[in-house]
């Protein structure tokens, strides 16, 4: 994942994070993985299978490198756990848009909007929503509710179908439609 992220970073000027499994980071070596991310200009990482209560070494390494350890809220996360998760996270909170598996289109409803309001109540960090975002039109429904739209499966599909040039065009159009400010 680091090699692809490094290559994409040479094609487009958009802040990037890595989403991967903790076992990959653990086997690579926490310090070495974090150092390589920092060298590549990656801003942070989301390890969805690493519970924050078990992430002390990882969070400490990320802090030393000036990178953001990103954690998740889900529609099923109790409010007291949201408070704990928010206390460990930096950068933003990744809000899983719905129950189920990734890659399927998310249908936005009032249920997700009330969930996002609950997320907002438990953190001052920016909110990112992902899990089924596939079209630029999805951004219209999220504007004013979250700061970040996460598009994962769609990017993987584009890499497989068109290579990095397909990703570049998609992200440029996505950012144009979203009027994204680079930070």
Short mmCIF file of C-alpha atoms in Angstrom, two decimals:
data_model
loop_
_atom_site.label_atom_id
_atom_site.label_comp_id
_atom_site.label_asym_id
_atom_site.label_seq_id
_atom_site.Cartn_x
_atom_site.Cartn_y
_atom_site.Cartn_z
CA UNK A 1 0.00 0.00 0.00
CA UNK A 2 2.90 2.38 0.66
CA UNK A 3 4.39 1.96 -2.82
CA UNK A 4 1.06 2.73 -4.52
CA UNK A 5 0.48 5.71 -2.24
CA UNK A 6 3.97 7.03 -2.99
CA UNK A 7 3.34 6.66 -6.73
CA UNK A 8 -0.07 8.35 -6.58
CA UNK A 9 1.50 11.18 -4.56
CA UNK A 10 3.79 11.90 -7.51
CA UNK A 11 0.80 12.24 -9.87
CA UNK A 12 -1.62 14.33 -7.83
CA UNK A 13 -1.33 16.97 -5.16
CA UNK A 14 -3.89 15.73 -2.63
CA UNK A 15 -3.12 14.94 1.02
CA UNK A 16 -3.10 11.16 1.49
CA UNK A 17 -3.54 8.70 4.31
CA UNK A 18 -3.03 4.95 4.36
CA UNK A 19 -5.77 2.49 5.29
CA UNK A 20 -4.41 -0.96 5.99
CA UNK A 21 -4.50 -3.78 8.49
CA UNK A 22 -2.51 -3.66 11.70
CA UNK A 23 -0.81 -6.99 10.99
CA UNK A 24 0.91 -5.43 7.96
CA UNK A 25 2.18 -2.56 10.13
CA UNK A 26 3.20 -4.96 12.91
CA UNK A 27 5.10 -7.29 10.53
CA UNK A 28 6.79 -4.37 8.77
CA UNK A 29 7.67 -2.87 12.15
CA UNK A 30 5.67 -0.03 13.64
CA UNK A 31 8.55 2.46 13.70
CA UNK A 32 9.73 1.53 10.18
CA UNK A 33 6.22 1.72 8.73
CA UNK A 34 5.58 5.09 10.33
CA UNK A 35 8.96 6.42 9.16
CA UNK A 36 8.25 5.31 5.58
CA UNK A 37 4.83 6.97 5.67
CA UNK A 38 6.39 10.21 6.90
CA UNK A 39 9.09 10.08 4.20
CA UNK A 40 6.42 9.53 1.53
CA UNK A 41 4.46 12.59 2.68
CA UNK A 42 1.54 10.54 3.97
CA UNK A 43 -0.39 12.46 6.62
CA UNK A 44 -1.84 9.62 8.69
CA UNK A 45 -3.16 6.08 8.82
CA UNK A 46 -6.36 4.26 9.59
CA UNK A 47 -5.97 0.71 10.86
CA UNK A 48 -9.59 -0.43 11.18
CA UNK A 49 -8.69 -3.67 12.98
CA UNK A 50 -6.61 -1.97 15.69
CA UNK A 51 -8.74 -1.07 18.72
CA UNK A 52 -7.66 2.23 20.29
CA UNK A 53 -7.24 0.57 23.69
CA UNK A 54 -4.52 -1.65 22.15
CA UNK A 55 -2.86 1.07 20.07
CA UNK A 56 -0.46 2.70 22.55
CA UNK A 57 2.80 1.92 20.70
CA UNK A 58 1.29 2.79 17.33
CA UNK A 59 -0.22 6.06 18.57
CA UNK A 60 3.09 7.03 20.23
CA UNK A 61 5.06 6.34 17.02
CA UNK A 62 2.58 8.34 14.96
CA UNK A 63 2.78 11.24 17.41
CA UNK A 64 6.60 11.26 17.27
CA UNK A 65 6.45 11.39 13.46
CA UNK A 66 3.81 14.12 13.41
CA UNK A 67 1.29 11.81 11.74
CA UNK A 68 -2.38 11.32 12.54
CA UNK A 69 -3.63 8.04 14.00
CA UNK A 70 -7.17 7.87 12.67
CA UNK A 71 -9.89 5.82 14.35
CA UNK A 72 -13.46 4.96 13.43
CA UNK A 73 -17.00 5.45 14.60
CA UNK A 74 -19.69 3.09 13.31
CA UNK A 75 -23.47 3.34 13.40
CA UNK A 76 -23.39 0.73 16.19
CA UNK A 77 -20.74 2.47 18.35
CA UNK A 78 -22.10 3.38 21.81
CA UNK A 79 -21.68 7.01 22.82
CA UNK A 80 -19.32 6.27 25.75
CA UNK A 81 -17.03 4.41 23.31
CA UNK A 82 -17.19 7.33 20.87
CA UNK A 83 -15.84 9.57 23.63
CA UNK A 84 -12.94 7.15 24.28
CA UNK A 85 -12.13 6.72 20.57
CA UNK A 86 -12.16 10.49 20.03
CA UNK A 87 -9.66 10.92 22.87
CA UNK A 88 -7.10 8.74 21.01
CA UNK A 89 -7.63 10.00 17.47
CA UNK A 90 -5.91 12.82 15.62
CA UNK A 91 -6.53 14.24 12.17
CA UNK A 92 -10.14 13.19 11.81
CA UNK A 93 -12.66 10.51 12.76
CA UNK A 94 -13.62 8.05 10.04
CA UNK A 95 -17.38 7.54 10.23
CA UNK A 96 -18.42 4.26 8.64
CA UNK A 97 -21.53 5.22 6.67
CA UNK A 98 -23.51 2.04 7.18
CA UNK A 99 -23.53 -1.55 8.39
CA UNK A 100 -22.44 -4.21 5.89
CA UNK A 101 -19.50 -4.76 3.59
CA UNK A 102 -17.51 -2.18 1.69
CA UNK A 103 -17.82 -1.67 -2.04
CA UNK A 104 -21.60 -1.41 -2.20
CA UNK A 105 -23.28 1.90 -2.92
CA UNK A 106 -24.51 3.66 0.21
CA UNK A 107 -28.05 5.02 0.10
CA UNK A 108 -28.17 8.16 2.18
CA UNK A 109 -31.18 8.70 4.46
CA UNK A 110 -32.21 10.60 7.56
CA UNK A 111 -30.78 7.72 9.60
CA UNK A 112 -27.22 8.48 8.47
CA UNK A 113 -27.72 12.19 9.04
CA UNK A 114 -28.80 11.63 12.67
CA UNK A 115 -25.82 9.26 13.10
CA UNK A 116 -23.47 11.97 11.79
CA UNK A 117 -25.00 14.48 14.22
CA UNK A 118 -24.25 12.04 17.06
CA UNK A 119 -20.66 11.68 15.77
CA UNK A 120 -20.29 15.45 15.67
CA UNK A 121 -21.47 15.68 19.29
CA UNK A 122 -18.62 13.45 20.52
CA UNK A 123 -15.62 14.99 18.77
CA UNK A 124 -14.25 18.33 17.68
CA UNK A 125 -12.13 16.58 15.04
CA UNK A 126 -13.23 16.78 11.42
CA UNK A 127 -15.51 13.95 10.32
CA UNK A 128 -14.80 11.75 7.31
CA UNK A 129 -17.46 9.51 5.82
CA UNK A 130 -16.72 6.47 3.76
CA UNK A 131 -18.05 3.04 2.96
CA UNK A 132 -19.97 3.08 -0.29
CA UNK A 133 -19.22 6.52 -1.73
CA UNK A 134 -18.92 6.05 -5.46
CA UNK A 135 -20.17 9.15 -7.24
CA UNK A 136 -19.48 12.84 -7.02
CA UNK A 137 -23.21 13.31 -6.36
CA UNK A 138 -22.69 11.62 -2.99
CA UNK A 139 -20.77 14.73 -1.99
CA UNK A 140 -23.83 16.92 -2.42
CA UNK A 141 -25.67 14.96 0.27
CA UNK A 142 -22.73 15.19 2.67
CA UNK A 143 -21.84 18.86 2.20
CA UNK A 144 -22.13 20.77 5.44
CA UNK A 145 -22.31 17.57 7.48
CA UNK A 146 -18.73 16.27 7.15
CA UNK A 147 -15.35 17.61 6.13
CA UNK A 148 -13.98 14.57 4.25
CA UNK A 149 -15.45 12.10 1.76
CA UNK A 150 -13.54 8.82 1.61
CA UNK A 151 -13.55 6.99 -1.70
CA UNK A 152 -11.74 3.66 -1.37
CA UNK A 153 -13.26 0.84 -3.40
CA UNK A 154 -13.94 3.15 -6.35
CA UNK A 155 -10.23 4.10 -6.46
CA UNK A 156 -9.17 0.45 -6.36
CA UNK A 157 -11.57 -0.31 -9.22
CA UNK A 158 -10.13 2.58 -11.25
CA UNK A 159 -6.54 1.45 -10.65
CA UNK A 160 -7.45 -2.05 -11.83
CA UNK A 161 -9.36 -0.78 -14.89
CA UNK A 162 -7.38 2.30 -15.98
CA UNK A 163 -4.19 2.53 -13.94
CA UNK A 164 -3.10 5.63 -12.07
CA UNK A 165 -4.17 7.98 -14.88
CA UNK A 166 -7.79 6.96 -14.24
CA UNK A 167 -7.36 7.78 -10.57
CA UNK A 168 -5.87 11.16 -11.39
CA UNK A 169 -8.80 12.18 -13.60
CA UNK A 170 -11.41 10.91 -11.15
CA UNK A 171 -9.85 12.70 -8.18
CA UNK A 172 -9.45 15.95 -10.09
CA UNK A 173 -13.13 15.87 -11.05
CA UNK A 174 -14.20 14.76 -7.57
CA UNK A 175 -12.23 17.61 -5.97
CA UNK A 176 -13.54 20.14 -8.49
CA UNK A 177 -17.14 19.17 -7.77
CA UNK A 178 -16.54 19.18 -4.04
CA UNK A 179 -14.65 22.49 -4.13
CA UNK A 180 -12.05 20.84 -1.91
CA UNK A 181 -9.45 23.01 -0.24
CA UNK A 182 -6.02 21.41 0.04
CA UNK A 183 -4.57 21.52 3.54
#
